[in-house]
């Protein structure tokens, strides 16, 4: 039974595809003489994840059918009775003409279907008792399938759209299942964003580490990154706001780090580029981290101390727990913990090590979210995360679609359900 939990449930696209095939059967009963197979093929071809893809595929199939049928009809009219050898030559030549036609009208995507329809007429049905009837039915069956496919795929219950709400989700153990987003979540989230959903991400990650998991998501809003230290636009690849550590405080922190015999990764932003300054170290884990992360185009590791000229976004230290004890004491003694926000967590990628980060006192996801709300002029927010007490909606780890299903139920509730329940 444990393994059954990992089996994906049938999606809405599967249900709609089956429904479209069934409707094609129903129409064929009402229209004797057609070939339901062609209707069903066209309907299934139009069944896509996104509405714009459905319409694009429908147009592609429609044009391909018309072009192929037109040349098939021309072939029947001009070459009704020719030898097998000449027939092969004519059909071969007309295939080239069909393909060139799609190029001339700038519809090369329809070339395959044009050839399929033409060949089905010229090769398989030219010797029928009434081949012209087949041409007519072939076109009509395809059009019926296209109409059914588009209608079924775009059908939905009447829903409200709550564009006044800003939905904010965590990333790891929340929106992502492992290192990726489920297919259902990706498709549904993109669809809702296209229809006006205000949605963004709030994470401890840097912009570089968001590139892969968010690559196929059509985010329109900036994301809260680095635990609230910055606001970043993934589309324009630029930072919109920072909470920076002052030069005086940064200098004092760095002196304390050296006094305790430690080194740090100093994160600064220069011309919308994250630069991480670091010093030579004998620690094998720190060396490995630099080698693994420096490959990113959005991370720039520089072995230098010239950060003193720049405003610091945050410091990061990576050491075993005991190695940080003296530094913790000195920070408290010198008042750094009062002037800055210090976070610690176990580094999952490097067992036995603690990842300590030092931010501006005001650098937090909550403060950056308030700033974003003011910029968007929205009052209501709903947050999703996995930590009890820290978010409006808790998502259980492993629930790959929990965030998107929750967002959908609140962003676009079914009007009929709301009327029956009386909820406002």
Coordinates of C-alpha atoms in Angstrom, one line a residue, residues 9-423:
X9 CA -3.7 10.1 -10.2
X10 CA -5.3 10.5 -13.6
X11 CA -5.3 14.2 -14.6
X12 CA -8.0 16.4 -16.1
X13 CA -6.4 16.1 -19.5
X14 CA -7.0 12.4 -19.5
X15 CA -10.6 12.8 -18.5
X16 CA -11.2 15.4 -21.2
X17 CA -9.5 13.3 -23.9
X18 CA -11.7 10.3 -23.1
X19 CA -14.8 12.6 -23.1
X20 CA -13.8 14.0 -26.5
X21 CA -13.5 10.5 -28.0
X22 CA -16.9 9.6 -26.6
X23 CA -18.5 12.7 -28.1
X24 CA -17.0 11.9 -31.5
X25 CA -18.7 8.6 -31.3
X26 CA -22.0 10.3 -30.4
X27 CA -21.7 12.7 -33.4
X28 CA -20.9 9.8 -35.7
X29 CA -24.2 8.1 -34.7
X30 CA -26.0 11.2 -35.7
X31 CA -24.1 11.6 -39.0
X32 CA -23.9 8.3 -40.8
X33 CA -21.3 8.0 -43.5
X34 CA -18.5 9.7 -41.7
X35 CA -15.3 8.1 -40.4
X36 CA -15.2 8.7 -36.6
X37 CA -11.5 7.7 -36.5
X38 CA -10.5 11.0 -38.1
X39 CA -12.7 13.0 -35.8
X40 CA -11.1 11.3 -32.8
X41 CA -7.6 11.9 -34.0
X42 CA -8.3 15.6 -34.5
X43 CA -9.9 15.9 -31.1
X44 CA -7.0 14.2 -29.3
X45 CA -4.5 16.4 -31.2
X46 CA -6.2 19.5 -29.9
X47 CA -6.2 18.3 -26.3
X48 CA -3.3 20.4 -24.9
X49 CA -2.3 21.7 -21.5
X50 CA -2.8 25.3 -22.3
X51 CA -5.7 27.0 -24.1
X52 CA -3.3 28.9 -26.5
X53 CA -1.7 25.6 -27.5
X54 CA -5.1 24.0 -28.1
X55 CA -6.1 26.8 -30.4
X56 CA -2.7 26.8 -32.2
X57 CA -2.9 23.0 -32.7
X58 CA -6.5 23.3 -33.9
X59 CA -5.6 25.9 -36.5
X60 CA -2.6 23.8 -37.5
X61 CA -4.7 20.7 -38.0
X62 CA -7.5 22.6 -39.8
X63 CA -5.1 24.3 -42.3
X64 CA -3.2 21.0 -42.9
X65 CA -6.5 19.2 -43.6
X66 CA -7.7 21.9 -46.1
X67 CA -4.4 22.1 -47.9
X68 CA -4.1 18.3 -48.2
X69 CA -7.7 17.9 -49.2
X70 CA -7.4 20.6 -51.9
X71 CA -4.4 18.9 -53.5
X72 CA -6.1 15.5 -53.1
X73 CA -9.1 16.9 -54.9
X74 CA -6.9 18.4 -57.6
X75 CA -5.2 15.0 -58.1
X76 CA -8.5 13.2 -58.5
X77 CA -9.7 15.8 -61.1
X78 CA -6.5 15.9 -63.2
X79 CA -5.3 12.3 -63.0
X80 CA -8.3 10.0 -62.8
X81 CA -6.8 7.1 -64.7
X82 CA -3.0 6.8 -65.1
X83 CA -0.5 4.0 -65.0
X84 CA 1.0 2.9 -61.7
X85 CA 4.4 4.3 -62.8
X86 CA 3.0 7.7 -63.7
X87 CA 0.9 7.7 -60.6
X88 CA 3.9 7.2 -58.4
X89 CA 5.7 10.1 -60.2
X90 CA 2.7 12.4 -59.9
X91 CA 2.1 11.7 -56.2
X92 CA 5.7 12.2 -55.4
X93 CA 5.8 15.5 -57.2
X94 CA 2.6 16.7 -55.6
X95 CA 4.0 15.9 -52.1
X96 CA 6.7 18.5 -52.9
X97 CA 4.1 21.0 -54.0
X98 CA 2.1 20.4 -50.8
X99 CA 5.1 21.0 -48.6
X100 CA 6.1 24.1 -50.6
X101 CA 2.6 25.5 -50.3
X102 CA 2.9 25.4 -46.5
X103 CA 6.2 27.3 -46.8
X104 CA 4.7 30.0 -49.0
X105 CA 1.8 30.7 -46.7
X106 CA 4.2 30.5 -43.7
X107 CA 2.4 27.5 -42.1
X108 CA 5.2 25.0 -42.1
X109 CA 3.8 23.4 -38.9
X110 CA 0.9 22.2 -40.9
X111 CA 3.1 20.4 -43.5
X112 CA 2.9 17.0 -41.9
X113 CA -0.9 17.0 -41.7
X114 CA -1.2 18.3 -45.2
X115 CA 0.8 15.4 -46.5
X116 CA -1.1 12.9 -44.5
X117 CA -4.4 14.0 -45.8
X118 CA -3.2 14.3 -49.4
X119 CA -1.6 10.8 -49.3
X120 CA -4.7 9.3 -47.7
X121 CA -6.7 10.5 -50.7
X122 CA -4.2 9.9 -53.5
X123 CA -2.8 6.6 -52.3
X124 CA -5.6 4.9 -50.3
X125 CA -8.9 6.2 -51.7
X126 CA -8.3 7.3 -55.3
X127 CA -9.8 4.0 -56.6
X128 CA -12.9 4.2 -54.4
X129 CA -16.3 4.2 -56.2
X130 CA -16.8 7.8 -55.0
X131 CA -13.4 9.3 -53.9
X132 CA -14.9 12.8 -53.8
X133 CA -17.2 11.7 -51.0
X134 CA -14.2 10.6 -49.1
X135 CA -12.6 14.0 -49.5
X136 CA -15.7 15.7 -48.2
X137 CA -16.1 13.3 -45.2
X138 CA -12.4 13.6 -44.4
X139 CA -12.6 17.3 -44.1
X140 CA -15.9 17.3 -42.3
X141 CA -14.8 14.6 -39.8
X142 CA -11.6 16.5 -39.0
X143 CA -13.5 19.8 -38.5
X144 CA -15.9 18.0 -36.2
X145 CA -13.0 16.5 -34.2
X146 CA -11.4 20.0 -33.9
X147 CA -14.5 21.6 -32.7
X148 CA -15.1 18.9 -30.1
X149 CA -11.5 18.9 -29.0
X150 CA -11.4 22.7 -28.5
X151 CA -14.8 22.8 -26.9
X152 CA -14.1 20.1 -24.4
X153 CA -10.6 21.4 -23.5
X154 CA -11.8 24.9 -22.9
X155 CA -14.9 23.9 -21.0
X156 CA -14.9 24.8 -17.3
X157 CA -17.5 25.6 -14.7
X158 CA -18.2 29.3 -14.1
X159 CA -15.6 30.6 -11.6
X160 CA -14.8 33.8 -9.8
X161 CA -11.4 35.4 -10.0
X162 CA -9.9 36.9 -6.9
X163 CA -7.2 39.1 -8.4
X164 CA -7.1 41.2 -5.2
X165 CA -5.3 38.5 -3.3
X166 CA -1.5 38.1 -3.4
X167 CA -0.6 34.4 -3.0
X168 CA 2.9 33.7 -1.7
X169 CA 4.5 30.3 -1.4
X170 CA 7.6 28.8 0.0
X171 CA 9.7 26.6 -2.3
X172 CA 11.5 23.7 -0.8
X173 CA 9.2 21.1 0.8
X174 CA 6.2 23.3 -0.2
X175 CA 5.9 24.0 -3.9
X176 CA 8.6 21.6 -5.0
X177 CA 8.5 17.9 -4.6
X178 CA 12.1 17.0 -4.3
X179 CA 14.0 19.2 -6.8
X180 CA 11.1 19.8 -9.2
X181 CA 7.5 20.8 -9.5
X182 CA 4.8 18.3 -10.4
X183 CA 3.4 18.4 -13.9
X184 CA -0.1 19.2 -12.6
X185 CA 1.2 22.1 -10.5
X186 CA 3.3 23.6 -13.3
X187 CA 0.4 23.5 -15.8
X188 CA -2.3 24.8 -13.4
X189 CA -0.1 27.5 -11.9
X190 CA 0.8 28.8 -15.4
X191 CA -2.8 28.8 -16.4
X192 CA -3.9 30.7 -13.3
X193 CA -1.1 33.3 -13.7
X194 CA -2.2 33.8 -17.3
X195 CA -5.7 34.4 -16.1
X196 CA -4.7 37.1 -13.5
X197 CA -3.4 35.3 -10.5
X198 CA -1.1 37.3 -8.3
X199 CA 1.5 34.7 -7.2
X200 CA 5.1 34.8 -6.1
X201 CA 7.8 32.9 -4.2
X202 CA 9.4 33.6 -0.9
X203 CA 12.6 31.6 -0.3
X204 CA 16.0 31.5 1.4
X205 CA 17.6 30.6 -2.0
X206 CA 19.6 32.9 -4.2
X207 CA 18.3 33.9 -7.7
X208 CA 20.8 31.5 -9.2
X209 CA 19.3 28.5 -7.4
X210 CA 15.8 29.4 -8.6
X211 CA 16.6 29.2 -12.3
X212 CA 16.1 25.5 -12.8
X213 CA 13.0 24.8 -10.6
X214 CA 11.2 27.9 -11.9
X215 CA 12.4 27.8 -15.5
X216 CA 9.0 26.8 -16.9
X217 CA 6.9 29.0 -14.6
X218 CA 5.5 32.2 -16.1
X219 CA 6.0 34.3 -13.0
X220 CA 5.1 38.0 -13.5
X221 CA 5.8 39.2 -10.1
X222 CA 9.3 39.6 -8.4
X223 CA 10.3 36.9 -5.9
X224 CA 11.5 37.3 -2.4
X225 CA 15.0 35.8 -2.2
X226 CA 17.8 35.2 0.3
X227 CA 15.4 35.0 3.3
X228 CA 14.0 38.5 2.6
X229 CA 17.3 40.3 2.0
X230 CA 16.4 41.1 -1.6
X231 CA 13.5 41.3 -4.1
X232 CA 14.4 39.9 -7.5
X233 CA 12.8 40.1 -11.0
X234 CA 13.4 36.7 -12.6
X235 CA 12.3 37.9 -16.1
X236 CA 14.5 41.0 -16.2
X237 CA 17.3 39.4 -14.1
X238 CA 17.6 42.4 -11.8
X239 CA 17.3 43.3 -8.2
X240 CA 14.5 45.6 -7.2
X241 CA 15.2 46.2 -3.5
X242 CA 17.7 45.3 -0.8
X243 CA 18.2 45.3 2.9
X244 CA 21.9 46.0 3.3
X245 CA 24.3 45.9 6.2
X246 CA 26.0 49.3 6.7
X247 CA 29.8 49.5 5.9
X248 CA 30.6 50.3 9.5
X249 CA 28.7 47.2 10.8
X250 CA 30.1 45.0 8.0
X251 CA 33.6 46.0 8.8
X252 CA 33.1 45.2 12.5
X253 CA 31.6 41.8 11.7
X254 CA 34.4 40.9 9.3
X255 CA 37.0 41.8 12.0
X256 CA 35.2 39.6 14.5
X257 CA 35.3 36.7 12.0
X258 CA 39.0 37.1 11.5
X259 CA 39.6 37.5 15.3
X260 CA 38.0 34.1 15.8
X261 CA 40.2 32.5 13.2
X262 CA 37.3 32.0 10.7
X263 CA 36.5 33.1 7.2
X264 CA 33.2 34.0 5.6
X265 CA 31.5 34.3 2.2
X266 CA 30.6 37.9 1.8
X267 CA 27.6 38.5 -0.5
X268 CA 27.3 41.8 -2.3
X269 CA 25.3 42.9 -5.4
X270 CA 27.1 44.9 -8.1
X271 CA 25.1 46.0 -11.1
X272 CA 22.4 43.4 -10.6
X273 CA 25.1 40.7 -10.2
X274 CA 25.6 38.7 -7.1
X275 CA 29.3 38.6 -6.1
X276 CA 30.6 36.4 -3.3
X277 CA 33.9 37.4 -1.9
X278 CA 35.9 34.8 -0.1
X279 CA 39.4 34.0 1.1
X280 CA 41.6 31.0 0.8
X281 CA 40.7 28.3 3.3
X282 CA 42.0 24.8 4.1
X283 CA 38.4 23.6 4.9
X284 CA 37.6 20.8 2.4
X285 CA 33.8 21.4 2.6
X286 CA 34.1 25.1 1.9
X287 CA 36.4 24.4 -1.1
X288 CA 33.9 21.9 -2.5
X289 CA 31.0 24.3 -2.1
X290 CA 32.9 26.9 -4.1
X291 CA 33.6 24.4 -6.8
X292 CA 30.0 23.3 -7.0
X293 CA 28.3 26.7 -6.9
X294 CA 30.7 28.8 -8.9
X295 CA 29.5 27.3 -12.2
X296 CA 26.3 29.3 -12.1
X297 CA 26.2 32.4 -14.4
X298 CA 24.4 34.3 -11.6
X299 CA 27.0 33.5 -8.9
X300 CA 30.4 35.1 -9.1
X301 CA 32.9 33.9 -6.6
X302 CA 35.9 36.3 -6.2
X303 CA 38.9 35.4 -4.0
X304 CA 39.5 38.9 -2.7
X305 CA 38.7 41.3 0.2
X306 CA 37.7 44.3 -2.0
X307 CA 34.1 44.0 -0.7
X308 CA 35.1 46.7 1.8
X309 CA 34.1 49.2 -1.0
X310 CA 30.6 47.6 -1.4
X311 CA 27.5 47.5 0.8
X312 CA 27.1 43.9 2.1
X313 CA 23.9 42.0 1.6
X314 CA 24.8 39.2 4.0
X315 CA 27.6 37.1 5.5
X316 CA 27.6 33.4 5.3
X317 CA 29.8 31.1 7.5
X318 CA 30.0 27.3 6.9
X319 CA 31.6 25.4 9.8
X320 CA 31.0 22.6 12.3
X321 CA 28.9 23.7 15.2
X322 CA 31.7 23.8 17.8
X323 CA 33.9 25.9 15.5
X324 CA 31.3 28.7 15.7
X325 CA 31.0 28.9 19.6
X326 CA 33.7 31.6 20.1
X327 CA 32.2 33.7 17.3
X328 CA 28.7 33.5 18.7
X329 CA 30.0 34.7 22.0
X330 CA 31.9 37.7 20.4
X331 CA 28.9 38.7 18.3
X332 CA 26.7 38.8 21.4
X333 CA 29.4 40.6 23.4
X334 CA 29.9 43.3 20.8
X335 CA 26.2 43.8 20.1
X336 CA 26.2 42.4 16.6
X337 CA 23.2 40.1 17.4
X338 CA 21.2 43.2 18.4
X339 CA 22.0 45.2 15.3
X340 CA 21.7 42.3 12.8
X341 CA 19.6 39.3 12.2
X342 CA 21.5 36.0 12.6
X343 CA 20.2 32.7 11.4
X344 CA 21.6 29.2 11.7
X345 CA 20.6 25.9 10.1
X346 CA 22.2 22.5 9.5
X347 CA 23.6 22.4 6.0
X348 CA 21.8 19.4 4.4
X349 CA 24.3 19.2 1.6
X350 CA 27.3 19.1 4.0
X351 CA 26.6 16.8 7.0
X352 CA 28.0 18.0 10.3
X353 CA 28.2 21.6 9.2
X354 CA 26.2 24.7 10.3
X355 CA 25.3 27.4 7.8
X356 CA 25.2 30.7 9.7
X357 CA 24.0 33.9 7.9
X358 CA 24.1 37.5 9.1
X359 CA 21.7 40.0 7.6
X360 CA 20.5 43.5 8.1
X361 CA 18.2 43.7 11.1
X362 CA 15.2 44.5 8.8
X363 CA 15.9 41.8 6.3
X364 CA 13.1 39.3 6.6
X365 CA 10.5 37.7 4.4
X366 CA 7.7 39.5 6.3
X367 CA 9.2 43.0 5.8
X368 CA 9.9 42.3 2.1
X369 CA 6.4 41.0 1.6
X370 CA 5.0 44.2 3.2
X371 CA 7.0 46.2 0.7
X372 CA 5.8 44.1 -2.2
X373 CA 2.2 44.6 -1.1
X374 CA 2.6 48.3 -1.1
X375 CA 4.1 48.3 -4.6
X376 CA 1.3 46.1 -5.9
X377 CA -1.4 48.0 -4.0
X378 CA -2.9 44.8 -2.5
X379 CA -4.1 44.4 1.0
X380 CA -4.8 40.7 1.4
X381 CA -2.1 38.0 1.2
X382 CA -2.3 34.3 1.7
X383 CA 1.0 32.5 2.4
X384 CA 1.8 28.8 2.0
X385 CA 4.6 27.0 3.8
X386 CA 5.6 23.9 5.8
X387 CA 6.4 25.4 9.2
X388 CA 3.4 25.5 11.6
X389 CA 2.6 28.9 12.9
X390 CA 4.6 30.8 10.2
X391 CA 2.2 30.6 7.3
X392 CA -1.5 31.0 6.6
X393 CA -1.8 27.6 5.0
X394 CA 0.4 24.7 6.0
X395 CA 1.5 22.2 3.3
X396 CA 2.5 18.8 4.4
X397 CA 5.9 17.7 3.1
X398 CA 5.5 15.4 0.2
X399 CA 2.2 16.9 -0.9
X400 CA 3.3 17.8 -4.4
X401 CA 0.1 19.6 -5.4
X402 CA -1.0 21.0 -2.1
X403 CA 0.0 24.6 -2.8
X404 CA -1.5 24.9 -6.3
X405 CA -4.8 23.1 -5.3
X406 CA -5.1 25.4 -2.3
X407 CA -4.4 28.5 -4.5
X408 CA -6.9 27.3 -7.1
X409 CA -9.7 26.8 -4.5
X410 CA -9.3 30.4 -3.2
X411 CA -8.4 32.2 -6.4
X412 CA -11.1 30.8 -8.6
X413 CA -13.9 29.2 -6.6
X414 CA -16.8 27.7 -8.5
X415 CA -19.7 30.2 -8.5
X416 CA -22.3 27.4 -8.2
X417 CA -20.7 25.9 -5.1
X418 CA -20.6 29.3 -3.5
X419 CA -24.3 29.9 -4.2
X420 CA -25.3 26.6 -2.7
X421 CA -23.2 26.9 0.4
X422 CA -23.9 30.6 0.9
X423 CA -20.2 31.4 1.5

